PDB file of C-alpha atoms in Angstrom:
ATOM      1  CA  MET A   1     134.625 187.169  45.537  1.00 75.00           C
ATOM      2  CA  ILE A   2     137.096 184.554  46.575  1.00 84.00           C
ATOM      3  CA  THR A   3     140.307 184.626  44.434  1.00 86.00           C
ATOM      4  CA  ILE A   4     143.172 182.264  43.926  1.00 88.00           C
ATOM      5  CA  ARG A   5     145.233 184.511  46.269  1.00 89.00           C
ATOM      6  CA  ASP A   6     142.762 183.772  49.073  1.00 90.00           C
ATOM      7  CA  VAL A   7     143.071 180.086  48.550  1.00 92.00           C
ATOM      8  CA  ALA A   8     146.909 180.283  48.452  1.00 92.00           C
ATOM      9  CA  LYS A   9     146.994 182.313  51.623  1.00 92.00           C
ATOM     10  CA  ARG A  10     144.750 179.868  53.524  1.00 93.00           C
ATOM     11  CA  ALA A  11     146.731 176.926  52.264  1.00 94.00           C
ATOM     12  CA  GLY A  12     150.091 178.552  53.188  1.00 95.00           C
ATOM     13  CA  VAL A  13     151.470 178.229  49.659  1.00 93.00           C
ATOM     14  CA  SER A  14     152.354 180.610  46.843  1.00 92.00           C
ATOM     15  CA  VAL A  15     149.771 181.698  44.259  1.00 88.00           C
ATOM     16  CA  SER A  16     151.520 179.731  41.500  1.00 87.00           C
ATOM     17  CA  THR A  17     151.630 176.563  43.683  1.00 91.00           C
ATOM     18  CA  ALA A  18     147.925 176.914  44.384  1.00 89.00           C
ATOM     19  CA  SER A  19     147.122 177.397  40.725  1.00 85.00           C
ATOM     20  CA  ARG A  20     149.160 174.386  39.676  1.00 86.00           C
ATOM     21  CA  ALA A  21     147.606 172.263  42.447  1.00 88.00           C
ATOM     22  CA  LEU A  22     144.090 173.120  41.138  1.00 84.00           C
ATOM     23  CA  ASN A  23     145.140 172.262  37.658  1.00 77.00           C
ATOM     24  CA  ASN A  24     146.529 168.814  38.697  1.00 76.00           C
ATOM     25  CA  ASN A  25     150.061 169.707  37.744  1.00 82.00           C
ATOM     26  CA  PRO A  26     152.159 166.573  38.340  1.00 81.00           C
ATOM     27  CA  ARG A  27     154.980 168.743  39.815  1.00 86.00           C
ATOM     28  CA  ILE A  28     152.814 169.329  42.820  1.00 90.00           C
ATOM     29  CA  SER A  29     152.654 166.555  45.402  1.00 92.00           C
ATOM     30  CA  ASP A  30     149.320 164.665  45.891  1.00 89.00           C
ATOM     31  CA  THR A  31     149.189 165.904  49.477  1.00 92.00           C
ATOM     32  CA  THR A  32     149.349 169.548  48.422  1.00 93.00           C
ATOM     33  CA  ARG A  33     146.867 169.074  45.645  1.00 90.00           C
ATOM     34  CA  VAL A  34     144.344 167.455  47.974  1.00 92.00           C
ATOM     35  CA  LYS A  35     144.883 170.175  50.615  1.00 94.00           C
ATOM     36  CA  VAL A  36     144.538 173.081  48.191  1.00 93.00           C
ATOM     37  CA  ARG A  37     141.476 171.553  46.556  1.00 90.00           C
ATOM     38  CA  LYS A  38     139.745 171.067  49.885  1.00 93.00           C
ATOM     39  CA  ILE A  39     140.416 174.646  50.912  1.00 93.00           C
ATOM     40  CA  ALA A  40     139.178 175.982  47.563  1.00 90.00           C
ATOM     41  CA  ASP A  41     135.930 173.909  47.954  1.00 89.00           C
ATOM     42  CA  LYS A  42     135.524 175.202  51.528  1.00 90.00           C
ATOM     43  CA  LEU A  43     135.934 178.851  50.534  1.00 90.00           C
ATOM     44  CA  GLY A  44     133.657 178.364  47.454  1.00 86.00           C
ATOM     45  CA  TYR A  45     136.450 179.325  44.975  1.00 85.00           C
ATOM     46  CA  LEU A  46     135.432 179.226  41.334  1.00 75.00           C
ATOM     47  CA  PRO A  47     138.238 179.292  38.676  1.00 70.00           C
ATOM     48  CA  ASN A  48     138.145 182.075  36.127  1.00 64.00           C
ATOM     49  CA  TYR A  49     138.043 179.825  33.029  1.00 56.00           C
ATOM     50  CA  ASN A  50     137.819 182.657  30.585  1.00 52.00           C
ATOM     51  CA  ALA A  51     141.150 184.021  31.854  1.00 51.00           C
ATOM     52  CA  LYS A  52     142.681 180.535  31.854  1.00 55.00           C
ATOM     53  CA  ASN A  53     141.479 179.883  28.377  1.00 54.00           C
ATOM     54  CA  LEU A  54     142.945 183.123  27.085  1.00 47.00           C
ATOM     55  CA  THR A  55     146.271 182.269  28.669  1.00 49.00           C
ATOM     56  CA  LEU A  56     146.378 178.727  27.288  1.00 54.00           C
ATOM     57  CA  GLY A  57     144.786 179.595  23.895  1.00 55.00           C
ATOM     58  CA  LYS A  58     142.171 176.804  24.362  1.00 65.00           C
ATOM     59  CA  ALA A  59     138.766 176.320  25.762  1.00 76.00           C
ATOM     60  CA  ASN A  60     137.611 174.174  28.624  1.00 89.00           C
ATOM     61  CA  VAL A  61     135.496 172.194  26.228  1.00 93.00           C
ATOM     62  CA  VAL A  62     135.524 168.570  25.001  1.00 96.00           C
ATOM     63  CA  GLY A  63     134.370 168.339  21.350  1.00 97.00           C
ATOM     64  CA  VAL A  64     132.300 165.240  20.671  1.00 98.00           C
ATOM     65  CA  ILE A  65     132.294 164.166  17.035  1.00 97.00           C
ATOM     66  CA  PHE A  66     129.431 162.033  15.817  1.00 95.00           C
ATOM     67  CA  PRO A  67     129.899 159.878  12.661  1.00 94.00           C
ATOM     68  CA  PRO A  68     128.682 161.349   9.365  1.00 91.00           C
ATOM     69  CA  ILE A  69     125.063 160.072   9.541  1.00 78.00           C
ATOM     70  CA  ASP A  70     121.515 161.438   8.860  1.00 69.00           C
ATOM     71  CA  GLU A  71     119.592 163.246  11.424  1.00 64.00           C
ATOM     72  CA  ASP A  72     117.404 160.231  12.409  1.00 60.00           C
ATOM     73  CA  SER A  73     120.472 158.165  13.313  1.00 63.00           C
ATOM     74  CA  GLN A  74     121.722 160.859  15.693  1.00 64.00           C
ATOM     75  CA  ASP A  75     118.931 159.939  18.039  1.00 75.00           C
ATOM     76  CA  ASN A  76     120.409 156.422  18.400  1.00 86.00           C
ATOM     77  CA  PRO A  77     120.236 155.531  22.095  1.00 90.00           C
ATOM     78  CA  PHE A  78     123.775 154.036  21.937  1.00 93.00           C
ATOM     79  CA  TYR A  79     125.214 157.522  21.033  1.00 93.00           C
ATOM     80  CA  ILE A  80     123.095 159.194  23.703  1.00 93.00           C
ATOM     81  CA  ASP A  81     124.405 156.875  26.343  1.00 96.00           C
ATOM     82  CA  MET A  82     128.026 157.383  25.230  1.00 97.00           C
ATOM     83  CA  LEU A  83     127.320 161.131  25.372  1.00 96.00           C
ATOM     84  CA  ARG A  84     126.205 160.852  28.987  1.00 97.00           C
ATOM     85  CA  GLY A  85     129.329 159.055  29.968  1.00 98.00           C
ATOM     86  CA  ILE A  86     131.518 161.674  28.320  1.00 98.00           C
ATOM     87  CA  ASN A  87     129.604 164.480  29.972  1.00 97.00           C
ATOM     88  CA  ASP A  88     129.789 162.977  33.457  1.00 96.00           C
ATOM     89  CA  SER A  89     133.642 162.541  33.280  1.00 96.00           C
ATOM     90  CA  SER A  90     134.210 165.862  31.619  1.00 95.00           C
ATOM     91  CA  LEU A  91     132.151 167.725  34.263  1.00 92.00           C
ATOM     92  CA  SER A  92     134.302 166.205  36.943  1.00 90.00           C
ATOM     93  CA  HIS A  93     137.269 167.897  35.261  1.00 89.00           C
ATOM     94  CA  ASN A  94     135.467 171.300  34.906  1.00 86.00           C
ATOM     95  CA  PHE A  95     134.947 170.754  31.115  1.00 92.00           C
ATOM     96  CA  VAL A  96     131.709 171.084  29.239  1.00 93.00           C
ATOM     97  CA  LEU A  97     130.730 169.462  25.845  1.00 96.00           C
ATOM     98  CA  SER A  98     130.287 170.838  22.356  1.00 95.00           C
ATOM     99  CA  VAL A  99     128.907 168.436  19.729  1.00 95.00           C
ATOM    100  CA  ALA A 100     129.879 168.205  15.989  1.00 95.00           C
ATOM    101  CA  MET A 101     127.430 166.562  13.501  1.00 94.00           C
ATOM    102  CA  GLY A 102     127.092 166.361   9.808  1.00 92.00           C
ATOM    103  CA  SER A 103     125.194 164.392   7.267  1.00 90.00           C
ATOM    104  CA  THR A 104     128.308 163.980   5.155  1.00 93.00           C
ATOM    105  CA  THR A 105     131.979 163.836   5.939  1.00 95.00           C
ATOM    106  CA  ALA A 106     132.569 167.233   4.294  1.00 96.00           C
ATOM    107  CA  LYS A 107     129.989 168.919   6.435  1.00 95.00           C
ATOM    108  CA  LEU A 108     131.234 167.291   9.566  1.00 96.00           C
ATOM    109  CA  LEU A 109     134.836 168.266   8.834  1.00 97.00           C
ATOM    110  CA  GLN A 110     133.799 171.862   8.354  1.00 96.00           C
ATOM    111  CA  ASN A 111     131.973 171.832  11.652  1.00 96.00           C
ATOM    112  CA  VAL A 112     135.075 170.470  13.432  1.00 97.00           C
ATOM    113  CA  LYS A 113     137.325 173.032  11.770  1.00 97.00           C
ATOM    114  CA  SER A 114     135.148 175.828  13.125  1.00 95.00           C
ATOM    115  CA  MET A 115     135.299 174.315  16.603  1.00 94.00           C
ATOM    116  CA  VAL A 116     139.104 174.268  16.453  1.00 94.00           C
ATOM    117  CA  GLN A 117     139.732 177.637  14.762  1.00 92.00           C
ATOM    118  CA  GLN A 118     136.942 179.806  16.143  1.00 90.00           C
ATOM    119  CA  ALA A 119     135.946 178.129  19.528  1.00 88.00           C
ATOM    120  CA  LYS A 120     139.612 177.068  20.289  1.00 89.00           C
ATOM    121  CA  ILE A 121     138.505 173.553  21.200  1.00 94.00           C
ATOM    122  CA  LYS A 122     141.601 171.367  21.392  1.00 94.00           C
ATOM    123  CA  SER A 123     140.301 168.110  22.908  1.00 96.00           C
ATOM    124  CA  PHE A 124     138.019 165.690  21.183  1.00 98.00           C
ATOM    125  CA  VAL A 125     136.191 162.390  21.622  1.00 98.00           C
ATOM    126  CA  VAL A 126     135.390 160.787  18.259  1.00 98.00           C
ATOM    127  CA  LEU A 127     132.433 158.357  18.435  1.00 97.00           C
ATOM    128  CA  TYR A 128     133.522 156.233  15.558  1.00 96.00           C
ATOM    129  CA  THR A 129     136.471 154.958  13.498  1.00 95.00           C
ATOM    130  CA  ASP A 130     136.738 154.526   9.782  1.00 92.00           C
ATOM    131  CA  SER A 131     139.589 153.939   7.290  1.00 90.00           C
ATOM    132  CA  ASN A 132     140.996 157.021   5.638  1.00 92.00           C
ATOM    133  CA  ASP A 133     138.570 159.305   7.463  1.00 96.00           C
ATOM    134  CA  SER A 134     139.224 163.032   6.677  1.00 97.00           C
ATOM    135  CA  VAL A 135     138.011 164.211  10.122  1.00 98.00           C
ATOM    136  CA  ILE A 136     140.376 162.023  12.140  1.00 98.00           C
ATOM    137  CA  LYS A 137     143.138 162.809   9.547  1.00 98.00           C
ATOM    138  CA  TYR A 138     142.615 166.572  10.233  1.00 98.00           C
ATOM    139  CA  LEU A 139     142.863 165.966  14.018  1.00 98.00           C
ATOM    140  CA  ARG A 140     146.130 164.271  13.493  1.00 97.00           C
ATOM    141  CA  GLN A 141     147.545 166.960  11.189  1.00 97.00           C
ATOM    142  CA  GLN A 142     146.589 169.719  13.711  1.00 96.00           C
ATOM    143  CA  GLN A 143     148.224 167.605  16.568  1.00 96.00           C
ATOM    144  CA  LEU A 144     145.102 167.898  18.582  1.00 96.00           C
ATOM    145  CA  ASP A 145     144.308 165.817  21.662  1.00 96.00           C
ATOM    146  CA  PHE A 146     141.702 163.177  20.818  1.00 98.00           C
ATOM    147  CA  VAL A 147     140.455 159.780  21.677  1.00 98.00           C
ATOM    148  CA  VAL A 148     138.399 157.528  19.338  1.00 98.00           C
ATOM    149  CA  ILE A 149     135.782 155.086  20.348  1.00 98.00           C
ATOM    150  CA  GLY A 150     136.413 151.913  18.315  1.00 97.00           C
ATOM    151  CA  GLN A 151     139.374 150.236  16.694  1.00 95.00           C
ATOM    152  CA  PRO A 152     141.848 152.866  15.519  1.00 94.00           C
ATOM    153  CA  GLU A 153     142.968 152.833  11.871  1.00 92.00           C
ATOM    154  CA  GLU A 154     145.872 150.448  11.337  1.00 90.00           C
ATOM    155  CA  GLY A 155     149.257 152.208  11.198  1.00 91.00           C
ATOM    156  CA  TYR A 156     148.324 155.019  13.549  1.00 93.00           C
ATOM    157  CA  ALA A 157     148.917 155.378  17.296  1.00 92.00           C
ATOM    158  CA  ASP A 158     145.536 156.979  18.006  1.00 96.00           C
ATOM    159  CA  ARG A 159     144.404 156.645  21.672  1.00 97.00           C
ATOM    160  CA  PHE A 160     141.190 154.608  21.786  1.00 98.00           C
ATOM    161  CA  VAL A 161     138.558 152.981  23.924  1.00 98.00           C
ATOM    162  CA  ASP A 162     136.746 149.945  22.533  1.00 98.00           C
ATOM    163  CA  ASN A 163     135.079 146.601  23.264  1.00 98.00           C
ATOM    164  CA  ASP A 164     136.583 143.302  22.031  1.00 98.00           C
ATOM    165  CA  ASN A 165     134.105 143.061  19.239  1.00 98.00           C
ATOM    166  CA  VAL A 166     135.556 139.869  17.805  1.00 98.00           C
ATOM    167  CA  ALA A 167     135.126 138.057  21.139  1.00 99.00           C
ATOM    168  CA  ALA A 168     131.633 139.575  21.505  1.00 98.00           C
ATOM    169  CA  GLY A 169     130.640 138.371  18.059  1.00 99.00           C
ATOM    170  CA  GLN A 170     131.776 134.909  18.844  1.00 99.00           C
ATOM    171  CA  ALA A 171     130.104 134.897  22.200  1.00 99.00           C
ATOM    172  CA  ALA A 172     126.773 136.056  20.727  1.00 98.00           C
ATOM    173  CA  THR A 173     126.943 133.271  18.095  1.00 99.00           C
ATOM    174  CA  ASP A 174     127.913 130.617  20.748  1.00 98.00           C
ATOM    175  CA  TYR A 175     124.950 131.724  22.783  1.00 98.00           C
ATOM    176  CA  LEU A 176     122.417 130.966  20.068  1.00 98.00           C
ATOM    177  CA  ILE A 177     124.077 127.691  19.221  1.00 98.00           C
ATOM    178  CA  LYS A 178     124.228 126.519  22.755  1.00 97.00           C
ATOM    179  CA  HIS A 179     120.859 127.679  23.993  1.00 97.00           C
ATOM    180  CA  PHE A 180     118.819 126.888  20.821  1.00 97.00           C
ATOM    181  CA  SER A 181     120.819 124.260  18.990  1.00 97.00           C
ATOM    182  CA  VAL A 182     120.534 126.388  15.787  1.00 98.00           C
ATOM    183  CA  LYS A 183     122.337 125.293  12.654  1.00 98.00           C
ATOM    184  CA  HIS A 184     121.924 128.250  10.270  1.00 98.00           C
ATOM    185  CA  PRO A 185     122.063 131.585  12.196  1.00 98.00           C
ATOM    186  CA  LEU A 186     122.128 134.605   9.853  1.00 98.00           C
ATOM    187  CA  PHE A 187     124.485 137.567  10.514  1.00 99.00           C
ATOM    188  CA  VAL A 188     122.850 140.928   9.744  1.00 98.00           C
ATOM    189  CA  GLN A 189     124.891 144.136   9.237  1.00 97.00           C
ATOM    190  CA  SER A 190     124.640 147.464   7.494  1.00 95.00           C
ATOM    191  CA  GLU A 191     125.862 148.256   3.992  1.00 93.00           C
ATOM    192  CA  HIS A 192     128.513 150.718   5.443  1.00 90.00           C
ATOM    193  CA  LYS A 193     130.587 147.884   6.883  1.00 89.00           C
ATOM    194  CA  TRP A 194     131.778 149.811  10.014  1.00 92.00           C
ATOM    195  CA  GLN A 195     134.806 148.454  11.610  1.00 93.00           C
ATOM    196  CA  TYR A 196     132.915 147.209  14.632  1.00 95.00           C
ATOM    197  CA  GLU A 197     130.562 145.355  12.277  1.00 96.00           C
ATOM    198  CA  ILE A 198     133.537 143.754  10.521  1.00 96.00           C
ATOM    199  CA  ASN A 199     134.965 142.563  13.827  1.00 97.00           C
ATOM    200  CA  ARG A 200     131.697 141.181  15.130  1.00 98.00           C
ATOM    201  CA  ARG A 201     131.322 139.317  11.932  1.00 98.00           C
ATOM    202  CA  LEU A 202     134.770 137.868  12.280  1.00 98.00           C
ATOM    203  CA  GLY A 203     133.741 136.545  15.671  1.00 99.00           C
ATOM    204  CA  TYR A 204     130.522 135.033  14.205  1.00 99.00           C
ATOM    205  CA  GLU A 205     132.548 133.323  11.434  1.00 99.00           C
ATOM    206  CA  LYS A 206     134.972 132.020  14.070  1.00 99.00           C
ATOM    207  CA  SER A 207     132.229 130.461  16.062  1.00 99.00           C
ATOM    208  CA  MET A 208     130.599 129.029  12.955  1.00 99.00           C
ATOM    209  CA  GLN A 209     133.852 127.467  11.939  1.00 98.00           C
ATOM    210  CA  ILE A 210     134.516 125.926  15.341  1.00 98.00           C
ATOM    211  CA  ASN A 211     130.987 124.467  15.307  1.00 98.00           C
ATOM    212  CA  GLY A 212     131.260 123.115  11.694  1.00 98.00           C
ATOM    213  CA  LEU A 213     128.582 125.460  10.364  1.00 98.00           C
ATOM    214  CA  ALA A 214     128.454 127.635   7.212  1.00 98.00           C
ATOM    215  CA  PRO A 215     128.135 131.367   7.693  1.00 98.00           C
ATOM    216  CA  THR A 216     125.379 133.349   6.047  1.00 98.00           C
ATOM    217  CA  LEU A 217     125.461 137.161   5.743  1.00 98.00           C
ATOM    218  CA  PHE A 218     122.697 139.665   4.961  1.00 98.00           C
ATOM    219  CA  GLU A 219     123.408 143.436   4.437  1.00 98.00           C
ATOM    220  CA  LEU A 220     120.585 145.811   5.248  1.00 97.00           C
ATOM    221  CA  PRO A 221     119.920 147.963   2.136  1.00 95.00           C
ATOM    222  CA  GLU A 222     119.219 151.623   2.417  1.00 89.00           C
ATOM    223  CA  THR A 223     115.958 151.226   0.478  1.00 92.00           C
ATOM    224  CA  ASN A 224     113.488 148.400  -0.444  1.00 95.00           C
ATOM    225  CA  LEU A 225     114.367 146.237   2.555  1.00 96.00           C
ATOM    226  CA  ALA A 226     111.291 144.112   2.348  1.00 95.00           C
ATOM    227  CA  GLN A 227     111.797 143.336  -1.250  1.00 96.00           C
ATOM    228  CA  SER A 228     115.516 142.494  -0.723  1.00 97.00           C
ATOM    229  CA  LEU A 229     114.780 140.311   2.335  1.00 97.00           C
ATOM    230  CA  THR A 230     111.869 138.484   0.473  1.00 97.00           C
ATOM    231  CA  THR A 231     114.306 137.455  -2.323  1.00 97.00           C
ATOM    232  CA  PHE A 232     117.019 136.610   0.135  1.00 98.00           C
ATOM    233  CA  LEU A 233     114.861 134.343   2.300  1.00 96.00           C
ATOM    234  CA  ALA A 234     113.443 132.573  -0.793  1.00 96.00           C
ATOM    235  CA  ASN A 235     116.986 131.483  -1.505  1.00 97.00           C
ATOM    236  CA  HIS A 236     117.851 130.772   2.107  1.00 97.00           C
ATOM    237  CA  THR A 237     114.873 128.944   3.638  1.00 94.00           C
ATOM    238  CA  GLN A 238     117.026 127.248   6.209  1.00 96.00           C
ATOM    239  CA  ILE A 239     117.699 130.321   8.346  1.00 97.00           C
ATOM    240  CA  ASP A 240     116.780 129.396  11.907  1.00 96.00           C
ATOM    241  CA  ALA A 241     118.289 132.334  13.919  1.00 97.00           C
ATOM    242  CA  VAL A 242     119.498 135.903  13.589  1.00 98.00           C
ATOM    243  CA  ILE A 243     122.380 137.890  14.971  1.00 98.00           C
ATOM    244  CA  SER A 244     122.327 141.560  14.262  1.00 98.00           C
ATOM    245  CA  THR A 245     125.200 144.079  14.716  1.00 97.00           C
ATOM    246  CA  ASP A 246     123.015 146.702  16.341  1.00 94.00           C
ATOM    247  CA  ASP A 247     119.543 147.197  17.774  1.00 93.00           C
ATOM    248  CA  LEU A 248     118.219 149.713  15.243  1.00 91.00           C
ATOM    249  CA  GLY A 249     119.261 147.514  12.399  1.00 93.00           C
ATOM    250  CA  PHE A 250     117.610 144.505  13.991  1.00 95.00           C
ATOM    251  CA  ILE A 251     114.365 146.377  14.533  1.00 94.00           C
ATOM    252  CA  SER A 252     114.164 147.209  10.751  1.00 94.00           C
ATOM    253  CA  PHE A 253     115.082 143.669   9.893  1.00 96.00           C
ATOM    254  CA  TYR A 254     112.563 142.110  12.320  1.00 94.00           C
ATOM    255  CA  GLN A 255     109.718 144.269  11.113  1.00 93.00           C
ATOM    256  CA  ALA A 256     110.356 143.155   7.504  1.00 95.00           C
ATOM    257  CA  TRP A 257     110.734 139.549   8.643  1.00 95.00           C
ATOM    258  CA  GLN A 258     107.347 139.685  10.419  1.00 92.00           C
ATOM    259  CA  THR A 259     105.735 140.833   7.227  1.00 92.00           C
ATOM    260  CA  ILE A 260     107.297 138.008   5.212  1.00 93.00           C
ATOM    261  CA  ARG A 261     107.193 135.259   7.762  1.00 91.00           C
ATOM    262  CA  PRO A 262     104.524 136.376  10.316  1.00 87.00           C
ATOM    263  CA  GLN A 263     104.227 132.947  11.927  1.00 78.00           C
ATOM    264  CA  ASN A 264     107.838 132.091  11.985  1.00 81.00           C
ATOM    265  CA  ASP A 265     109.728 133.658  14.970  1.00 86.00           C
ATOM    266  CA  VAL A 266     113.249 132.463  15.345  1.00 93.00           C
ATOM    267  CA  PRO A 267     115.763 132.948  18.181  1.00 96.00           C
ATOM    268  CA  ALA A 268     117.598 136.193  17.942  1.00 97.00           C
ATOM    269  CA  ILE A 269     120.362 138.259  19.578  1.00 98.00           C
ATOM    270  CA  CYS A 270     121.402 141.826  18.816  1.00 97.00           C
ATOM    271  CA  PHE A 271     124.120 144.113  19.973  1.00 97.00           C
ATOM    272  CA  ASN A 272     123.283 147.136  22.084  1.00 93.00           C
ATOM    273  CA  ARG A 273     120.697 146.855  24.829  1.00 86.00           C
ATOM    274  CA  SER A 274     118.207 149.687  24.286  1.00 83.00           C
ATOM    275  CA  SER A 275     114.596 149.834  25.464  1.00 84.00           C
ATOM    276  CA  LEU A 276     113.528 150.039  21.876  1.00 84.00           C
ATOM    277  CA  ILE A 277     113.979 146.212  21.661  1.00 88.00           C
ATOM    278  CA  ASN A 278     111.180 145.743  24.198  1.00 84.00           C
ATOM    279  CA  LEU A 279     108.688 147.251  21.809  1.00 83.00           C
ATOM    280  CA  LEU A 280     108.970 144.250  19.405  1.00 86.00           C
ATOM    281  CA  GLY A 281     107.013 142.022  21.786  1.00 80.00           C
ATOM    282  CA  GLN A 282     109.409 139.126  21.441  1.00 83.00           C
ATOM    283  CA  LYS A 283     112.110 138.023  23.865  1.00 87.00           C
ATOM    284  CA  ILE A 284     115.366 139.137  22.282  1.00 93.00           C
ATOM    285  CA  ALA A 285     118.784 138.404  23.767  1.00 96.00           C
ATOM    286  CA  THR A 286     121.156 141.399  23.755  1.00 96.00           C
ATOM    287  CA  VAL A 287     124.873 142.047  23.945  1.00 98.00           C
ATOM    288  CA  ASP A 288     125.256 145.120  26.142  1.00 97.00           C
ATOM    289  CA  MET A 289     128.389 146.959  25.043  1.00 97.00           C
ATOM    290  CA  LEU A 290     128.109 149.368  27.997  1.00 98.00           C
ATOM    291  CA  PRO A 291     128.059 152.623  25.941  1.00 97.00           C
ATOM    292  CA  LYS A 292     127.994 154.918  28.996  1.00 98.00           C
ATOM    293  CA  GLU A 293     131.197 153.238  30.230  1.00 98.00           C
ATOM    294  CA  LEU A 294     132.757 153.588  26.762  1.00 98.00           C
ATOM    295  CA  GLY A 295     132.066 157.389  26.802  1.00 98.00           C
ATOM    296  CA  SER A 296     133.279 157.877  30.311  1.00 98.00           C
ATOM    297  CA  ALA A 297     136.540 155.956  29.666  1.00 98.00           C
ATOM    298  CA  ALA A 298     137.176 157.991  26.466  1.00 98.00           C
ATOM    299  CA  ALA A 299     136.799 161.255  28.280  1.00 97.00           C
ATOM    300  CA  GLU A 300     139.098 160.064  31.128  1.00 96.00           C
ATOM    301  CA  LEU A 301     141.847 159.179  28.573  1.00 96.00           C
ATOM    302  CA  LEU A 302     141.779 162.904  27.510  1.00 94.00           C
ATOM    303  CA  PHE A 303     142.772 163.856  31.028  1.00 91.00           C
ATOM    304  CA  LYS A 304     145.339 161.031  31.560  1.00 88.00           C
ATOM    305  CA  GLN A 305     147.875 161.609  28.938  1.00 82.00           C
ATOM    306  CA  GLN A 306     150.027 158.608  29.897  1.00 84.00           C
ATOM    307  CA  GLN A 307     147.301 156.053  29.185  1.00 91.00           C
ATOM    308  CA  ARG A 308     146.840 155.007  25.532  1.00 94.00           C
ATOM    309  CA  GLN A 309     143.873 152.753  25.437  1.00 96.00           C
ATOM    310  CA  LYS A 310     141.168 150.918  27.470  1.00 97.00           C
ATOM    311  CA  ILE A 311     139.025 147.903  26.662  1.00 98.00           C
ATOM    312  CA  ILE A 312     135.464 147.880  28.085  1.00 98.00           C
ATOM    313  CA  GLU A 313     133.682 144.615  28.858  1.00 97.00           C
ATOM    314  CA  TYR A 314     130.415 143.487  27.351  1.00 97.00           C
ATOM    315  CA  LYS A 315     127.458 141.590  28.851  1.00 97.00           C
ATOM    316  CA  ILE A 316     125.036 139.122  27.243  1.00 97.00           C
ATOM    317  CA  ASN A 317     121.448 139.443  28.651  1.00 92.00           C
TER     318      ASN A 317
END
């Protein structure tokens, strides 16, 4: 078995220098780091992560924290794509993933505490942001290394990766107005009012104001969607377009719309470009928030301590 001593000897450096080079210690020059890494790869050296973890008191694991949602929502393609991005970046740094889920904040927090206290996981990517969230509050209190995906809570210097959701909301609304000359586009969001939904709605309202139009909002109820939408549309017969804050919400809305107004398709655009939209049989414009890039960038921030944030572009298709 090839050891760190073999790598150090072949590179002509001390064992401690070889170890620091393989761990990307900034005290070691780039030239030496590259040289040692090439020799390690050539020799087939594999680090003893168990020994390293015992020494450092932490695991070579990135904890990925889902928002407190039901089991069905955990299959959301947007989260899966973010997970792929996190995994790709983590593997390039010899880290693996462990996922925390919970249907309530209390269950999710207990899961995260177990990861920290029992599995010795010290690095996390949080797939959501929310005001006064107890999970994120715990990560701060424990002084753990974490990055959130989304706009961080005001008053805290959490590292984050996000899209410009206000600009994206405005661009999506402008798209419908420009391409279809609509006058009464409806904005559809969930009852939870996630921060990204609030920001996208702000962009929608900004576009509506600039174009001299009145904004109209519909919140998707947890139950009795068809009944709620029937009542809403009876009072808002002028709706001539739809903007939805995410694809799964739009699918639910569209299916109810088709039941109520089967012969009245209207122009629509929704956030997140998943293949599920194609199943509707109607041409729907999408705002691709590039979830895989979001996940990859969030993981990279964990390994680049000097960088605090990164904004990812979006694409209208």
